[in-house]
CSV table of N, CA and C in Angstrom, one decimal:
chain,number,residue,atom,x,y,z
W,2,UNK,N,11.2,-23.8,17.0
W,2,UNK,CA,11.2,-22.2,16.8
W,2,UNK,C,12.3,-21.8,18.1
W,3,UNK,N,12.3,-20.8,17.9
W,3,UNK,CA,13.4,-20.0,18.3
W,3,UNK,C,12.9,-19.1,19.6
W,4,UNK,N,13.6,-19.5,20.9
W,4,UNK,CA,13.4,-18.6,22.0
W,4,UNK,C,12.9,-17.2,22.0
W,5,UNK,N,12.4,-17.1,23.0
W,5,UNK,CA,11.5,-15.6,22.9
W,5,UNK,C,10.7,-15.0,22.4
W,6,UNK,N,9.5,-15.2,22.1
W,6,UNK,CA,8.5,-14.9,21.6
W,6,UNK,C,8.1,-13.7,22.0
W,7,UNK,N,8.0,-12.8,20.9
W,7,UNK,CA,8.1,-11.0,21.1
W,7,UNK,C,6.3,-10.5,20.8
W,8,UNK,N,5.7,-10.6,21.6
W,8,UNK,CA,4.3,-10.3,21.1
W,8,UNK,C,4.6,-8.7,20.4
W,9,UNK,N,5.3,-7.8,20.7
W,9,UNK,CA,5.5,-6.4,20.2
W,9,UNK,C,5.8,-6.4,18.7
W,10,UNK,N,6.6,-7.5,18.1
W,10,UNK,CA,6.7,-8.0,16.9
W,10,UNK,C,5.8,-8.3,15.9
W,11,UNK,N,4.6,-8.6,16.6
W,11,UNK,CA,3.4,-9.1,15.6
W,11,UNK,C,2.2,-8.6,15.9
W,12,UNK,N,2.5,-7.6,16.6
W,12,UNK,CA,1.1,-6.8,17.4
W,12,UNK,C,0.3,-5.9,16.2
W,13,UNK,N,0.8,-6.0,14.9
W,13,UNK,CA,0.2,-5.3,13.6
W,13,UNK,C,-0.9,-6.7,13.2
W,14,UNK,N,-0.2,-8.0,13.2
W,14,UNK,CA,-0.8,-9.3,13.0
W,14,UNK,C,-2.0,-9.7,13.6
W,15,UNK,N,-2.0,-9.1,15.2
W,15,UNK,CA,-3.1,-10.1,15.9
W,15,UNK,C,-3.9,-8.6,16.3
W,16,UNK,N,-5.2,-9.5,16.7
W,16,UNK,CA,-6.3,-8.3,17.8
W,16,UNK,C,-5.9,-8.9,19.0
W,17,UNK,N,-6.0,-7.5,19.7
W,17,UNK,CA,-6.1,-7.9,21.5
W,17,UNK,C,-7.5,-8.0,21.8
W,18,UNK,N,-7.7,-9.3,22.3
W,18,UNK,CA,-8.7,-9.6,22.8
W,18,UNK,C,-9.0,-9.2,24.2
W,19,UNK,N,-8.5,-9.6,25.3
W,19,UNK,CA,-8.2,-9.1,27.0
W,19,UNK,C,-6.6,-8.8,27.0
W,20,UNK,N,-6.8,-7.9,27.8
W,20,UNK,CA,-5.5,-7.8,28.4
W,20,UNK,C,-6.0,-7.5,30.1
W,21,UNK,N,-5.3,-8.0,31.2
W,21,UNK,CA,-5.8,-7.7,32.4
W,21,UNK,C,-4.4,-7.5,33.0
W,22,UNK,N,-3.2,-7.7,32.2
W,22,UNK,CA,-2.4,-7.1,33.4
W,22,UNK,C,-1.2,-8.3,33.7
W,23,UNK,N,-1.6,-9.5,34.1
W,23,UNK,CA,-1.2,-10.5,34.1
W,23,UNK,C,-1.0,-11.6,33.1
W,24,UNK,N,-2.6,-11.3,32.6
W,24,UNK,CA,-2.6,-12.5,31.4
W,24,UNK,C,-2.9,-11.1,29.7
W,25,UNK,N,-2.9,-11.8,28.6
W,25,UNK,CA,-3.2,-11.0,27.3
W,25,UNK,C,-3.8,-12.4,26.3
W,26,UNK,N,-4.8,-11.7,25.8
W,26,UNK,CA,-5.4,-13.2,24.8
W,26,UNK,C,-5.5,-12.1,23.8
W,27,UNK,N,-4.4,-12.9,22.6
W,27,UNK,CA,-4.6,-12.1,20.8
W,27,UNK,C,-5.5,-13.4,20.3
W,28,UNK,N,-6.0,-12.5,19.2
W,28,UNK,CA,-6.8,-13.5,18.3
W,28,UNK,C,-5.9,-13.5,16.4
W,29,UNK,N,-5.2,-14.1,16.3
W,29,UNK,CA,-4.4,-14.4,15.1
W,29,UNK,C,-5.1,-13.7,13.6
W,30,UNK,N,-4.7,-12.6,13.8
W,30,UNK,CA,-6.0,-12.1,12.1
W,30,UNK,C,-4.7,-12.0,10.6
W,31,UNK,N,-3.5,-12.9,11.0
W,31,UNK,CA,-2.4,-12.3,9.6
W,31,UNK,C,-1.5,-13.7,9.6
W,32,UNK,N,-1.8,-14.9,9.9
W,32,UNK,CA,-0.9,-16.0,9.8
W,32,UNK,C,0.2,-16.2,11.0
W,33,UNK,N,0.2,-15.9,11.9
W,33,UNK,CA,1.2,-15.8,13.2
W,33,UNK,C,1.7,-17.0,13.4
W,34,UNK,N,2.9,-17.3,13.2
W,34,UNK,CA,3.5,-18.7,13.6
W,34,UNK,C,2.9,-19.0,15.2
W,35,UNK,N,2.5,-20.0,15.5
W,35,UNK,CA,2.5,-20.4,17.1
W,35,UNK,C,3.9,-20.8,17.4
W,36,UNK,N,4.4,-20.2,18.9
W,36,UNK,CA,5.8,-20.2,19.3
W,36,UNK,C,5.7,-21.7,19.9
W,37,UNK,N,5.0,-22.3,19.8
W,37,UNK,CA,5.4,-24.0,20.2
W,37,UNK,C,5.7,-24.8,18.9
W,38,UNK,N,4.4,-24.9,18.1
W,38,UNK,CA,4.7,-26.1,16.6
W,38,UNK,C,5.0,-25.5,15.3
W,39,UNK,N,5.1,-23.8,15.6
W,39,UNK,CA,5.2,-23.3,14.2
W,39,UNK,C,3.9,-23.1,13.1
W,40,UNK,N,2.8,-23.9,13.2
W,40,UNK,CA,1.5,-23.7,13.0
W,40,UNK,C,1.1,-22.5,13.1
W,41,UNK,N,0.0,-22.0,12.2
W,41,UNK,CA,-0.4,-20.9,12.4
W,41,UNK,C,-1.4,-20.9,13.7
W,42,UNK,N,-1.7,-20.4,14.5
W,42,UNK,CA,-2.8,-20.0,15.8
W,42,UNK,C,-4.2,-19.5,15.6
W,43,UNK,N,-4.7,-19.8,16.5
W,43,UNK,CA,-6.0,-19.2,16.5
W,43,UNK,C,-6.0,-18.3,17.3
W,44,UNK,N,-5.8,-18.3,18.7
W,44,UNK,CA,-5.7,-17.5,19.4
W,44,UNK,C,-4.6,-17.8,20.2
W,45,UNK,N,-3.8,-16.7,20.9
W,45,UNK,CA,-2.7,-16.8,21.9
W,45,UNK,C,-3.0,-16.0,23.5
W,46,UNK,N,-3.2,-17.2,24.1
W,46,UNK,CA,-2.8,-16.5,25.7
W,46,UNK,C,-1.5,-16.5,26.2
W,47,UNK,N,-0.7,-14.9,26.8
W,47,UNK,CA,0.4,-14.9,27.0
W,47,UNK,C,-0.2,-14.6,28.5
W,48,UNK,N,0.7,-15.1,29.6
W,48,UNK,CA,0.4,-15.4,31.4
W,48,UNK,C,1.3,-15.3,31.9
W,49,UNK,N,1.5,-14.3,33.0
W,49,UNK,CA,3.0,-14.3,33.7
W,49,UNK,C,2.2,-14.9,35.4
W,50,UNK,N,1.1,-15.4,35.3
W,50,UNK,CA,0.5,-16.2,36.0
W,50,UNK,C,1.2,-17.4,36.4
W,51,UNK,N,0.6,-18.2,37.5
W,51,UNK,CA,1.1,-19.8,38.0
W,51,UNK,C,0.4,-20.3,37.3
W,52,UNK,N,-0.7,-20.6,37.5
W,52,UNK,CA,-1.5,-21.7,37.5
W,52,UNK,C,-2.9,-21.3,36.4
W,53,UNK,N,-3.6,-21.5,35.9
W,53,UNK,CA,-4.4,-21.4,34.8
W,53,UNK,C,-5.9,-22.6,34.7
W,54,UNK,N,-6.6,-22.1,34.6
W,54,UNK,CA,-7.8,-23.5,33.8
W,54,UNK,C,-8.3,-22.9,32.5
W,55,UNK,N,-8.8,-24.1,31.8
W,55,UNK,CA,-9.2,-24.0,30.4
W,55,UNK,C,-10.7,-24.6,30.2
W,56,UNK,N,-11.7,-23.8,29.5
W,56,UNK,CA,-12.3,-25.1,29.0
W,56,UNK,C,-12.1,-24.9,27.1
W,57,UNK,N,-11.8,-26.1,27.1
W,57,UNK,CA,-11.0,-26.7,25.8
W,57,UNK,C,-12.5,-27.0,25.1
W,58,UNK,N,-12.9,-26.7,23.6
W,58,UNK,CA,-13.8,-27.6,22.8
W,58,UNK,C,-13.1,-29.1,22.6
W,59,UNK,N,-13.9,-29.7,22.4
W,59,UNK,CA,-13.4,-31.1,22.3
W,59,UNK,C,-12.5,-30.6,20.7
W,60,UNK,N,-12.6,-30.3,19.8
W,60,UNK,CA,-11.9,-30.0,18.3
W,60,UNK,C,-11.0,-29.4,18.2
W,61,UNK,N,-10.5,-28.6,19.4
W,61,UNK,CA,-9.6,-27.8,19.5
W,61,UNK,C,-8.2,-28.5,19.6
W,62,UNK,N,-7.1,-28.1,19.2
W,62,UNK,CA,-5.9,-28.4,19.5
W,62,UNK,C,-5.2,-27.4,20.0
W,63,UNK,N,-4.3,-27.4,21.4
W,63,UNK,CA,-3.5,-26.1,21.7
W,63,UNK,C,-2.3,-27.0,22.1
W,64,UNK,N,-1.4,-25.8,22.0
W,64,UNK,CA,0.4,-25.8,22.4
W,64,UNK,C,0.2,-25.0,23.5
W,65,UNK,N,1.6,-25.8,24.5
W,65,UNK,CA,1.8,-24.5,25.3
W,65,UNK,C,3.1,-24.9,25.9
W,66,UNK,N,3.8,-23.4,25.5
W,66,UNK,CA,5.4,-23.5,25.7
W,66,UNK,C,5.6,-22.2,27.2
W,67,UNK,N,6.6,-22.6,27.6
W,67,UNK,CA,7.1,-21.9,28.4
W,67,UNK,C,8.4,-21.1,27.8
W,68,UNK,N,7.9,-19.4,28.3
W,68,UNK,CA,9.1,-18.7,27.8
W,68,UNK,C,9.3,-17.6,28.6
W,69,UNK,N,10.4,-18.1,29.4
W,69,UNK,CA,11.3,-17.3,30.5
W,69,UNK,C,10.5,-17.5,31.8
W,70,UNK,N,9.5,-16.2,32.1
W,70,UNK,CA,8.8,-16.5,33.3
W,70,UNK,C,7.3,-16.3,32.9
W,71,UNK,N,7.0,-16.5,31.6
W,71,UNK,CA,5.5,-16.5,30.9
W,71,UNK,C,5.2,-17.9,30.6
W,72,UNK,N,4.0,-18.3,30.1
W,72,UNK,CA,3.3,-19.0,29.8
W,72,UNK,C,2.7,-18.8,28.5
W,73,UNK,N,3.0,-19.5,27.2
W,73,UNK,CA,2.3,-19.3,26.3
W,73,UNK,C,1.5,-20.4,25.6
W,74,UNK,N,-0.3,-19.9,25.7
W,74,UNK,CA,-1.0,-21.0,24.9
W,74,UNK,C,-1.5,-20.7,24.1
W,75,UNK,N,-1.4,-21.6,23.1
W,75,UNK,CA,-2.1,-21.2,21.5
W,75,UNK,C,-3.1,-22.4,21.1
W,76,UNK,N,-4.5,-21.8,20.8
W,76,UNK,CA,-5.1,-23.0,20.1
W,76,UNK,C,-5.4,-22.8,18.6
W,77,UNK,N,-5.6,-23.8,18.4
W,77,UNK,CA,-5.9,-23.8,16.5
W,77,UNK,C,-6.7,-24.7,16.4
W,78,UNK,N,-7.7,-24.0,15.8
W,78,UNK,CA,-8.9,-24.2,15.1
W,78,UNK,C,-8.9,-24.7,13.6
């Protein structure tokens, strides 16, 4: 994958679920590729925070990628 994932380029293909200023959570609605592995993701967390905790279902795969100062965490269901 190329560096520099830009959520604004795909905003019409995702649904915003949450945005608190430091983190944004979007749901994939139109086959957007994961910024880490290239497969379609289910949800993507974009974070400017230094640390996070996650509750992950046993059947859920997730990818993590550092993109500049942001952390990108994608789930695949």
